[in-house]
XYZ file of C-alpha atoms in Angstrom:
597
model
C -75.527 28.168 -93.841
C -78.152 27.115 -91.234
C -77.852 24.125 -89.130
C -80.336 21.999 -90.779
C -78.221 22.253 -94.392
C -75.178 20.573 -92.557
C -73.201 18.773 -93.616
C -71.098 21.204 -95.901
C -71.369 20.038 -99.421
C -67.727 21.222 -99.616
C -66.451 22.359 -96.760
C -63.199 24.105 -98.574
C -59.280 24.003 -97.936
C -58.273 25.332 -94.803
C -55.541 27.549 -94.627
C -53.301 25.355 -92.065
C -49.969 27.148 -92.473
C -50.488 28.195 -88.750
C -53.516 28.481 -85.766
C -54.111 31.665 -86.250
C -54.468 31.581 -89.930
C -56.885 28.076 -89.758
C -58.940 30.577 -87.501
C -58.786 33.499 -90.117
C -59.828 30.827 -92.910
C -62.825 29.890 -90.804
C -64.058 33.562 -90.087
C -63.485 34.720 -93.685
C -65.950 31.523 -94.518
C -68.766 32.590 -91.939
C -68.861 36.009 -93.022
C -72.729 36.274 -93.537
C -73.426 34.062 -90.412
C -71.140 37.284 -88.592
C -73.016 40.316 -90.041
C -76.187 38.705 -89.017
C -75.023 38.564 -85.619
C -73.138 41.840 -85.667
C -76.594 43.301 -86.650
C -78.574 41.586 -84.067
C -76.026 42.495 -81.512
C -76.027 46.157 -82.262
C -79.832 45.755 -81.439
C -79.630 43.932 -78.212
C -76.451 46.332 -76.916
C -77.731 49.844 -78.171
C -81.148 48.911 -76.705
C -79.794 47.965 -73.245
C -77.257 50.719 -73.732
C -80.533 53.300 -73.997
C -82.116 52.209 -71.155
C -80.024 54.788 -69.138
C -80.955 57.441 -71.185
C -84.859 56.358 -71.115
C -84.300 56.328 -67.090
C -82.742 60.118 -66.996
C -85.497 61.361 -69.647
C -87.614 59.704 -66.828
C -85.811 61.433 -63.848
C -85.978 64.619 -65.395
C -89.217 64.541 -66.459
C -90.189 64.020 -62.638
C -87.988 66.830 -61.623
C -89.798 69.454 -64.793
C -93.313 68.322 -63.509
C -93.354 67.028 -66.832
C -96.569 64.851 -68.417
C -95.315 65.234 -71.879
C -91.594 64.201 -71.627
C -92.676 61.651 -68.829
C -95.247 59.708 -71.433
C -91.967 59.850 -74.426
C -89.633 58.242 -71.805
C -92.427 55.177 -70.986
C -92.419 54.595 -74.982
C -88.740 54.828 -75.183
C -88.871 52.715 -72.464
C -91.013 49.840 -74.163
C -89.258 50.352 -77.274
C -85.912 49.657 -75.877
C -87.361 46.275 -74.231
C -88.640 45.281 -77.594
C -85.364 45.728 -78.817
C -83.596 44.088 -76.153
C -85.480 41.177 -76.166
C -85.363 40.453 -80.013
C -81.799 41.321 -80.470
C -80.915 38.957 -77.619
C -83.237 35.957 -78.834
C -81.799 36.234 -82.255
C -77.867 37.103 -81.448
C -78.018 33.728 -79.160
C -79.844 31.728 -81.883
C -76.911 32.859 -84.454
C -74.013 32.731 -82.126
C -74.728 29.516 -81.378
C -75.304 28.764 -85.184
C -71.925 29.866 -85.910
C -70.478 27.439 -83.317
C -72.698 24.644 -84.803
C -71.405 25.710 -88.400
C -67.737 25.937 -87.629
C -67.625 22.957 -86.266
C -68.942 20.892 -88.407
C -66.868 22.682 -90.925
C -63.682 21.618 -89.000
C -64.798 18.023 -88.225
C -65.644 17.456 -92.175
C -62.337 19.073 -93.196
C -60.695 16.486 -90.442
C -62.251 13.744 -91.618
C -61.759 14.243 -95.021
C -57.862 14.205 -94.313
C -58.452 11.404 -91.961
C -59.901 9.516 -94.985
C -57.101 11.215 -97.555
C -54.302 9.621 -94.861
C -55.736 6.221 -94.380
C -53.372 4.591 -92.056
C -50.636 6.544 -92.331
C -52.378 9.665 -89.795
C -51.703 7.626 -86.683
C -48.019 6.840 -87.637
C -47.528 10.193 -88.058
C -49.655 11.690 -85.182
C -51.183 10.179 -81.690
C -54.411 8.695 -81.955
C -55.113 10.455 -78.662
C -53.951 13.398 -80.467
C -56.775 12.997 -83.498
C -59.217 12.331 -80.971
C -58.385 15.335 -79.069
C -58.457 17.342 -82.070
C -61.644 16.090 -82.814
C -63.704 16.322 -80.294
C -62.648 18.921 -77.780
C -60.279 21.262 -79.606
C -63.478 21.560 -82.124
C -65.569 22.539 -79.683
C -62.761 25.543 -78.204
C -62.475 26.656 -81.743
C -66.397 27.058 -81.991
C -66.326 28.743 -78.876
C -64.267 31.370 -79.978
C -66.547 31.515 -83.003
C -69.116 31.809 -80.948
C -67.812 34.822 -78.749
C -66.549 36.308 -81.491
C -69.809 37.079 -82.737
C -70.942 38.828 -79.738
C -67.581 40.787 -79.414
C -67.782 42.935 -82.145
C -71.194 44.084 -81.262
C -70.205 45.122 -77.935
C -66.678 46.656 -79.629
C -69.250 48.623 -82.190
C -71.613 49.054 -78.978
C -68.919 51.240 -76.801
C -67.929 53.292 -79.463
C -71.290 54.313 -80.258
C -72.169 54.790 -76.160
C -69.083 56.828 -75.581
C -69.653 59.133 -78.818
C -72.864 59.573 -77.471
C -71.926 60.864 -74.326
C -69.533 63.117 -75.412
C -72.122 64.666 -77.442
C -74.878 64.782 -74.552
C -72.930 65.306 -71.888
C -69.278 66.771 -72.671
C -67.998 67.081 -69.298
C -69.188 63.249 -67.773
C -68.852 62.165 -71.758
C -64.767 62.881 -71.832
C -64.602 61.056 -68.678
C -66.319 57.829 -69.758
C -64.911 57.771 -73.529
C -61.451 57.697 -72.216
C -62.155 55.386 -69.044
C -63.700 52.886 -70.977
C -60.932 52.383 -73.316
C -58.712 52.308 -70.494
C -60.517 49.295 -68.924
C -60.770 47.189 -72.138
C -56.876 47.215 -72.958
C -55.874 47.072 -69.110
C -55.339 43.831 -68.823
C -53.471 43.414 -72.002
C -50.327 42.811 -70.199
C -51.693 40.052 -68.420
C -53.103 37.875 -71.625
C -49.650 36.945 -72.188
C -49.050 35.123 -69.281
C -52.363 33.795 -69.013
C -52.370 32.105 -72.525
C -48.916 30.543 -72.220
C -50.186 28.944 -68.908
C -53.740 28.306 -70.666
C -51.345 26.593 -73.585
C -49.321 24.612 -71.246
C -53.055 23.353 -69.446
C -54.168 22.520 -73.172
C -50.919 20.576 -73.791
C -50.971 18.176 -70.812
C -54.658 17.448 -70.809
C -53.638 16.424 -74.463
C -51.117 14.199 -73.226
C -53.589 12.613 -70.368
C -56.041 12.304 -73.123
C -53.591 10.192 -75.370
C -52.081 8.114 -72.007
C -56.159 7.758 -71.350
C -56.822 6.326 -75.375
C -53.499 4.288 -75.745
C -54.420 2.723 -72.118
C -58.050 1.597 -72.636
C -57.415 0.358 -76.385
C -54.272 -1.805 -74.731
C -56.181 -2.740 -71.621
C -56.603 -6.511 -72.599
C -53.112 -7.255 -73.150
C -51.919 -5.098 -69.664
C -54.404 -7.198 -67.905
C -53.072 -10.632 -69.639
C -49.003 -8.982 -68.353
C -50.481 -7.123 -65.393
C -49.853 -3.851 -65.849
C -52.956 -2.283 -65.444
C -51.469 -0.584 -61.808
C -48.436 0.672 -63.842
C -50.588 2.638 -66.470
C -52.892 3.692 -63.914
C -50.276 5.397 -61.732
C -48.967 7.338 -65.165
C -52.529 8.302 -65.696
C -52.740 9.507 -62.112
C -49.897 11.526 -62.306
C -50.873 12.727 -65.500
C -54.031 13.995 -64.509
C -52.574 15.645 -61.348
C -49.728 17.626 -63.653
C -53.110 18.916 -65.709
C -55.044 20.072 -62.444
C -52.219 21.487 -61.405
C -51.725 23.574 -64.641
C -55.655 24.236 -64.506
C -55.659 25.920 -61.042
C -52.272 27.687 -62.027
C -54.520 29.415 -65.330
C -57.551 29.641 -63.295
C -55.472 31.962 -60.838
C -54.351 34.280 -64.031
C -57.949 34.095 -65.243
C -59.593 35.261 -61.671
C -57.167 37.994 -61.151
C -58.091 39.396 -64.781
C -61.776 38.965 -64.023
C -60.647 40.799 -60.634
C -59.411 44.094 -62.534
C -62.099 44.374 -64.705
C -64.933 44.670 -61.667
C -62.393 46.702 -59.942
C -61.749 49.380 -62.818
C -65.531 49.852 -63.318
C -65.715 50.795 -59.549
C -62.820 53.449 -59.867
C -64.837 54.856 -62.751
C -68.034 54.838 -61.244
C -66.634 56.592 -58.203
C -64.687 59.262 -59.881
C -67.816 59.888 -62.442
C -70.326 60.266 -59.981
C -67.803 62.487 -57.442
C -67.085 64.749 -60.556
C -71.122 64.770 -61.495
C -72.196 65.478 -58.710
C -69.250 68.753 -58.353
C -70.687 69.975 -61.783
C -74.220 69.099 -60.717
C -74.099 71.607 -57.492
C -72.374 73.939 -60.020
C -75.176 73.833 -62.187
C -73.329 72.734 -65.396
C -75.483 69.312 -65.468
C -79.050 68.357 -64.641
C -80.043 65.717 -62.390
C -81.250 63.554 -65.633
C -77.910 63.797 -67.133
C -76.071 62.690 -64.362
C -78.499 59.458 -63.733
C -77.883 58.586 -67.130
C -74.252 59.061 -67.221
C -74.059 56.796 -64.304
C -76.998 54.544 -65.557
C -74.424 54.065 -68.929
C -71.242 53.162 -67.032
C -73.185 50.708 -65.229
C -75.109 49.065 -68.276
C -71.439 49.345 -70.266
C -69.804 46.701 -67.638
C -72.001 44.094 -69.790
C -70.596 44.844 -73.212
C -67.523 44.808 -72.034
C -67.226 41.800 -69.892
C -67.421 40.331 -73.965
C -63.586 41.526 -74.018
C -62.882 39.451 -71.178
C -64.487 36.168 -72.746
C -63.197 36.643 -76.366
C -59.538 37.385 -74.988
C -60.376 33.630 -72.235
C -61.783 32.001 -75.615
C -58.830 32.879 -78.465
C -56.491 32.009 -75.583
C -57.553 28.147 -75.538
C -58.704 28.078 -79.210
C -55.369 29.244 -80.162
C -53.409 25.385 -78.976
C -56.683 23.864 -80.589
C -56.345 25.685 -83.798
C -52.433 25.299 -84.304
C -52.814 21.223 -83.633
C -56.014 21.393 -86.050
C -53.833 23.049 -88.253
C -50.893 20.320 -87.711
C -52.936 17.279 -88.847
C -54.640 19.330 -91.494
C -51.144 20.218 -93.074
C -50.444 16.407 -93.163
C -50.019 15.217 -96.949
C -49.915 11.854 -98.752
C -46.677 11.373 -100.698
C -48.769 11.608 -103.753
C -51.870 13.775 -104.974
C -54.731 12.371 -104.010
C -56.402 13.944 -107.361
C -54.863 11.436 -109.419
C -54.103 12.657 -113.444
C -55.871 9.515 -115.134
C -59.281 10.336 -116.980
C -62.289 8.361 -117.410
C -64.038 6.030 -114.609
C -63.198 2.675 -115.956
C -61.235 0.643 -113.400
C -57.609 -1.136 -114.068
C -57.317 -5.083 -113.696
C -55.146 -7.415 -114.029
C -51.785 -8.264 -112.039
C -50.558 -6.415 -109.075
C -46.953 -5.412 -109.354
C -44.732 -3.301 -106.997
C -41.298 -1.927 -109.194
C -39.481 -1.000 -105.617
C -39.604 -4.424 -104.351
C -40.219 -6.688 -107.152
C -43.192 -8.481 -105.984
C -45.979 -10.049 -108.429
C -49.597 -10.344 -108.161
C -50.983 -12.402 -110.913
C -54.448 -11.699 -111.371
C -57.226 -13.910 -110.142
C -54.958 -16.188 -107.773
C -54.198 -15.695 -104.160
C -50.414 -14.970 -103.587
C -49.082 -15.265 -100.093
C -46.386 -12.552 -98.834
C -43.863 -14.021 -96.196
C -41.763 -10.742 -94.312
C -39.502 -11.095 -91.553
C -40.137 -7.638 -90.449
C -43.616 -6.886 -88.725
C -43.449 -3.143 -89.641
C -41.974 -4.080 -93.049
C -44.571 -6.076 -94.205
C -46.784 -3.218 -93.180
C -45.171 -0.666 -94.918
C -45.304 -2.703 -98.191
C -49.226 -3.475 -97.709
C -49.945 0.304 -97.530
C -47.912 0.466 -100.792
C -49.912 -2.274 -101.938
C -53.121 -0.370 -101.482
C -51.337 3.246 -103.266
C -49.781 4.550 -100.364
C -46.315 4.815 -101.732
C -43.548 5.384 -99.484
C -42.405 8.788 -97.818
C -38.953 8.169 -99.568
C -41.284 8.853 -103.222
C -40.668 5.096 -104.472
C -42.074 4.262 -107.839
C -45.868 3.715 -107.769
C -47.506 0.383 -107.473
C -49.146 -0.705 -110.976
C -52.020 -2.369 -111.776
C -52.563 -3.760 -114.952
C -49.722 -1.367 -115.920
C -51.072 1.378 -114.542
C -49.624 3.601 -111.433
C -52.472 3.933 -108.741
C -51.222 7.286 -107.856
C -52.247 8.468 -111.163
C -56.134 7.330 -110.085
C -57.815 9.746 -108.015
C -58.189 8.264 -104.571
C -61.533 6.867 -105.327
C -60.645 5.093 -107.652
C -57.739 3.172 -106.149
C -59.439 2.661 -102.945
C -62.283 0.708 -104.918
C -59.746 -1.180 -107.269
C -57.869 -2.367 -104.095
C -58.627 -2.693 -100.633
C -56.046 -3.223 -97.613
C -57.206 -4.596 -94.571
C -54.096 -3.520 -91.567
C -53.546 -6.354 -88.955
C -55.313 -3.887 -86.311
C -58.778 -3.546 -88.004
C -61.032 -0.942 -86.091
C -65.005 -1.984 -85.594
C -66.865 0.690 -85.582
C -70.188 0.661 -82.858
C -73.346 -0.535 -83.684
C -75.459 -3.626 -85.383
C -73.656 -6.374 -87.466
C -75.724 -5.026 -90.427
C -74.437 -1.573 -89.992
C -71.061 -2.869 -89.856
C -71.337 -4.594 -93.153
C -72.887 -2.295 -94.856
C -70.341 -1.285 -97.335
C -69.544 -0.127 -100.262
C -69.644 -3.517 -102.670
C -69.892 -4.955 -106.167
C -73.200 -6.626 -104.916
C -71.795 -10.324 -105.763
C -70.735 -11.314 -102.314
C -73.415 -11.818 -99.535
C -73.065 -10.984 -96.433
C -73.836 -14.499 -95.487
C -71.090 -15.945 -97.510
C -68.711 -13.551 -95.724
C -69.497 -14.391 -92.721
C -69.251 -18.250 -93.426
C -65.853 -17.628 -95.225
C -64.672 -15.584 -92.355
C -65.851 -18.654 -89.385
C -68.216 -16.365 -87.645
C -70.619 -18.676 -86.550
C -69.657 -18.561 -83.229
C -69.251 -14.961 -83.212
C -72.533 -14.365 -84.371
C -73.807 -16.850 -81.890
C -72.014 -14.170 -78.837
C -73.361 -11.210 -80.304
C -77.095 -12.541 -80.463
C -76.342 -13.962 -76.702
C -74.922 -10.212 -75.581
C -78.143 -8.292 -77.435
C -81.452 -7.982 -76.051
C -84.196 -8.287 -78.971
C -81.970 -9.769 -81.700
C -83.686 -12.404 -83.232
C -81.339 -11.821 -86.527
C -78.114 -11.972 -85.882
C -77.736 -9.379 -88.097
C -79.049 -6.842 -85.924
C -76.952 -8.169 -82.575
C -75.293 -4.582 -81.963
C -71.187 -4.519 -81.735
C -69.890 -2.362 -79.059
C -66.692 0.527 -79.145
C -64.347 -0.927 -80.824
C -65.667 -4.257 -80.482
C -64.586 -4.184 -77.050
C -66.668 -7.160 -75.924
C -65.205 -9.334 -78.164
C -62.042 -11.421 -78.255
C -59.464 -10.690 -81.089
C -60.145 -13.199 -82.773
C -63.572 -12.525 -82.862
C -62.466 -8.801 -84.377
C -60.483 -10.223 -86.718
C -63.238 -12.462 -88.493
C -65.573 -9.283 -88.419
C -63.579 -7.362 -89.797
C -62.092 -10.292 -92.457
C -65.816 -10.877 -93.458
C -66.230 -7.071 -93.501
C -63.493 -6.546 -96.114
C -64.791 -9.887 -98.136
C -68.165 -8.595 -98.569
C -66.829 -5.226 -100.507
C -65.162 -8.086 -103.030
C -62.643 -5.663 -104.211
C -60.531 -6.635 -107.548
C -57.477 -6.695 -105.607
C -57.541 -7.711 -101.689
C -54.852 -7.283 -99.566
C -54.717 -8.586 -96.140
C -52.203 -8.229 -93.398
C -52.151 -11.219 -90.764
C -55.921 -11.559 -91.117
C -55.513 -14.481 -88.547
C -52.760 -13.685 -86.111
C -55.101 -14.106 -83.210
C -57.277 -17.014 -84.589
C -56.532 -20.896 -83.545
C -54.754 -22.959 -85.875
C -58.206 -25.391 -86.536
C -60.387 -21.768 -87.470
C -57.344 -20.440 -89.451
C -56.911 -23.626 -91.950
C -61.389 -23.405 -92.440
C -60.328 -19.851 -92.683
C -57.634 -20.393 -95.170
C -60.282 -22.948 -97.580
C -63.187 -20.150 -97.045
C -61.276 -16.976 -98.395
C -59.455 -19.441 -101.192
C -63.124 -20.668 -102.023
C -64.825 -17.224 -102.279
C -62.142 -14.969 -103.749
C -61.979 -17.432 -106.537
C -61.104 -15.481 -109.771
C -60.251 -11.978 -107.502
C -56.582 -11.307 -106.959
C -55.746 -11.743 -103.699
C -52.822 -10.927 -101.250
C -52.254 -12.092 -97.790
C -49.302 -11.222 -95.677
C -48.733 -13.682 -93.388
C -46.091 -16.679 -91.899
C -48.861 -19.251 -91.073
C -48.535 -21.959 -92.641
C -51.651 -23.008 -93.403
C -52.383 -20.188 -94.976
C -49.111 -20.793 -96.729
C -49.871 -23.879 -97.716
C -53.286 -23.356 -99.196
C -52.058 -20.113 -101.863
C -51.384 -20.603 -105.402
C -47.991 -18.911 -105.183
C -45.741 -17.686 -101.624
C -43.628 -14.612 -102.326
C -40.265 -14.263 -99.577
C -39.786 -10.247 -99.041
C -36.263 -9.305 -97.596
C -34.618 -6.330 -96.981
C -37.191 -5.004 -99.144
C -36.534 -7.201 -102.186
C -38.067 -10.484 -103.215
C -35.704 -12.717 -102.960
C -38.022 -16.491 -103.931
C -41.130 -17.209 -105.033
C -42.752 -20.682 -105.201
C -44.995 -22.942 -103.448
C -44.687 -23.334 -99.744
C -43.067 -26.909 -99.141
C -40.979 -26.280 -101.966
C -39.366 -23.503 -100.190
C -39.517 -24.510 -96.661
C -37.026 -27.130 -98.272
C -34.998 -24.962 -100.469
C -34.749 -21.822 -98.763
C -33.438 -21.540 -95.033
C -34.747 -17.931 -94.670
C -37.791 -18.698 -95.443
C -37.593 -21.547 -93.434
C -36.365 -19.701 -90.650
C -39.499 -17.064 -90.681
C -41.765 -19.893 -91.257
C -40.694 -21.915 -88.605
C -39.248 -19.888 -86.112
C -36.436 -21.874 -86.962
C -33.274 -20.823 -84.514
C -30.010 -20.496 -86.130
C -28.443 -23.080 -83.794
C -31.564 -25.598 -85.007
C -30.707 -24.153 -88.880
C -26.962 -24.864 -88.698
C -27.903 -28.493 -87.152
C -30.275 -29.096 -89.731
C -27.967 -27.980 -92.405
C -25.022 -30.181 -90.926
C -27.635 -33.570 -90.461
C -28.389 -33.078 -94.429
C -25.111 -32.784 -95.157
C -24.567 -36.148 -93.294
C -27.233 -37.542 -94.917
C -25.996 -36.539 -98.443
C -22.437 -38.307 -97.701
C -23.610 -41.201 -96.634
C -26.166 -41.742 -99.803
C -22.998 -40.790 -101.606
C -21.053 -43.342 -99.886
């Protein structure tokens, strides 16, 4: 896979049982990308490996008054730059595809369980979390990808070096083959220690990260209840308790990079004090003993790799194992489905677990007491069923969890009460998947965004067409109202057969809500359409209101017919007291006796 074939036309099932097995999962799928860097490493190492020999063939050729053997050294020489410099060029180019690669292979894999969990990821993890995850634990875990494929050319590269030597030089040769294995597992003992401190570094700058998200997608309402100060002073603190754990691993890190300059040294010193005993002795040339010394020298670069893949698995380790935790995340229900064929369901919306009816082609109001509940029973709604395994919603008779996810996202959409708007231009934003029979112009009309379209086109420079006006993060720079309509006109223009919105107008005033209300009723005409809401002129403008509770429905009828006939609705409706309810109750009693009387 090269980087300009990306994205992944299937970027596989990950093995998320743990971190270290994700990782495993994402080497065993970059297998070519690693032999091609294995192979260009082995060039770029043995040919800066050589060099020492090249410089004693050189030395010695000096000291034997040699033409001959000088002339082979020069071309050794130029063939080991050659070597050098292409192995190098090309190991970088595919180390660094392999980071590209694996990353994109994680992101797609996230996203595609992002998309698989809908709404119910960020009940079950942080939204800091998932953004952590996704942006810098992705790029740890291509890091180790990344120094993993120069690692096992340098492993490959000192066991070739130190054979070597033993066969030129036996005496120096023992010396160096058991040295250098020495130095690469001496500071085993101190990985340990260093990742835990590493993991705990990783784990609070996750938790700053999420204090960081939650605090700048809340700062509108802590500025409205001033509490900006109070969040800040967390975030302080938080930050502090990660610098703190940053300079507690950086002092584990330096004192490993400490040992392995020191080690070198002591080999150096005891190599050349034992070459230059056997040299007076006569047992080695002066040529052998440059290039013993040249190699130990020229081997401190391989093997600095052990260093940076031990530094890189230690802090793609936390990223992997909290990959691995929203990766394991599953729906209630296969998202596969077991229903053939491509033909769409119609016709009324029914949920068996709570009772409530959807006729098709009419809007139906929902009216729940409970905030969460209603929200529960709109993701159920949309074929997320419940993590208790409740029955399936039906449509037209037929369970959506038996329609691969597709499917039952296009036969019915939910819009959540916290709609996200995604940056860039208005016509970005709308452009949707759609049946093609809603404009975006009647949307927007339906949805009252006149005057939002007027901001946008006020807060753009070179937007003629309000169309093109650009949104910003989140639609940060609008009010939530103004959110709200975007994203209600959003959701209108995919004209779904089954639309299900959750307070689409909770931050809307009551004179936009009721044009609101008449819009949505006008152009989802003949569409089956759900809103969960207690407004009531919303209320008042359905063709049938449906009272949810304690997850039953417990009446159904028209909205002044059961703000007279049924005090719990009543009391939702109107934020009715039960002091006001019981003097209500005891005034039509009154009345009733004295029309009796």
């Amino acid at each position: 896979m090269q980087i300009q074939d990306l994205p992944y036309p299937d970027p596989g099932v990950p093995d998320a049982r743990s971190g270290p097995r994700f990782l495993w999962w994402l080497f065993r799928n970059q297998v070519g990308g690693q032999l091609k860097a294995l192979a260009w490493g082995l060039l770029h190492f043995l040919s800066v490996s050589a060099l020492p020999f090249c410089v004693g063939v050189a030395v010695q050729a000096v000291v034997d008054r040699s033409g001959a053997q000088l002339a082979l050294a020069g071309g050794l020489l130029i063939l080991c730059c050659i070597g050098n410099a292409l192995g190098d060029t090309f190991l970088h180019r595919t180390a660094i595809t392999n980071w590209i690669t694996a990353a994109a292979r994680v992101q797609q894999v996230l996203a595609r369980k992002t998309a698989q969990l809908g709404s119910a990821l960020t009940r079950r993890v942080a939204a800091g979390e998932v953004v952590a995850v996704s942006t810098g634990d992705v790029e740890k875990i291509g890091w180790f990808v990344e120094a993993w494929s120069r690692f096992t050319a340098a492993a490959v590269t000192l066991v070739v070096v130190c054979g070597g030597l033993v066969v030129y030089q036996p005496a120096l040769g023992v010396i160096v083959a058991v040295g250098l294995p020495v130095l690469a597992i001496a500071v085993l003992p101190l990985l340990p220690p260093a990742t835990r401190r590493a993991d705990l570094q990783r784990e609070k700058a996750g938790r700053a990260t999420e204090l960081a998200s939650d605090t700048v997608a809340g700062l509108r309402v802590l500025r409205g209840i001033g509490g900006e100060e109070l969040f800040l002073g967390r975030y302080r603190r938080a930050s502090q308790e990660v610098r703190h754990a940053a300079v507690r691993s950086a002092r584990m890190w330096s004192l490993i990079s400490a040992i392995q300059v020191l080690l070198p040294g002591l080999l150096l010193i005891a190599v050349v004090w034992y070459g230059v005993h056997l040299a007076r002795q006569g047992r080695v040339t002066v040529g052998e003993l440059v290039t013993v010394y040249s190699s130990i020298m020229i081997l401190t670069y391989p093997l600095r790799h052990f260093e940076e893949i031990a530094m890189a698995y230690s802090f793609s380790r936390p990223s992997a194992r909290r990959a691995a935790r929203v990766l394991s995340l599953e729906r209630a229900t296969d998202t596969t489905g077991t229903r053939e064929g491509s033909e769409l369901p119609a016709g009324d919306l029914y949920d068996p677990a709570t009772g409530l009816l959807a006729p098709a082609g009419r809007l139906t109001a929902v009216v729940c007491g409970d905030p969460d509940a209603a929200g529960r029973l709109a993701e159920r709604l949309g074929g997320h069923p419940s993590e208790g395994g409740a029955t399936s919603v039906l449509l037209g008779g037929v369970p959506l969890d038996e329609l691969p996810l597709d499917n039952a996202r296009t036969a019915v959409l939910v819009q959540d009460k916290d709609p996200v708007l995604l940056s860039g231009t208005l016509r970005e934003l709308l452009d949707v998947p759609r049946s093609g029979d809603v404009g975006a112009e009647a949307a927007l009309a339906a949805a009252q965004c006149a005057d939002v379209l007027a901001a946008l086109v006020q807060g753009s420079i070179d937007a003629d067409d309000p169309l093109d006006a650009r949104i910003t993060e989140r639609g940060r720079s609008l009010s939530g109202g103004q959110r709200q309509r975007l994203a209600l006109a959003r959701s209108l223009v995919t004209d779904p057969e089954v639309l299900v919105l959750d307070e689409p107008t909770s931050a809307v005033d009551s004179h936009t809500e009721a044009r609101i209300a008449e819009g949505v009723r006008d152009l989802r005409a003949g569409r089956t359409t759900v809103v969960f809401t207690s407004s009531p002129l919303l209320l008042d403008r359905a063709d049938r209101v449906v009272l949810v509770h304690e997850g039953e429905v417990t009446a159904v009828g028209a909205h002044r017919e059961l703000v007279h006939t049924e005090p719990r609705y009543r009391a939702v409706v109107t934020r009715e007291t039960d002091d006001e309810a019981a003097l209500n109750h005891g005034v039509k009693e009154l009345q009733e006796i004295e029309e009796s009387a």
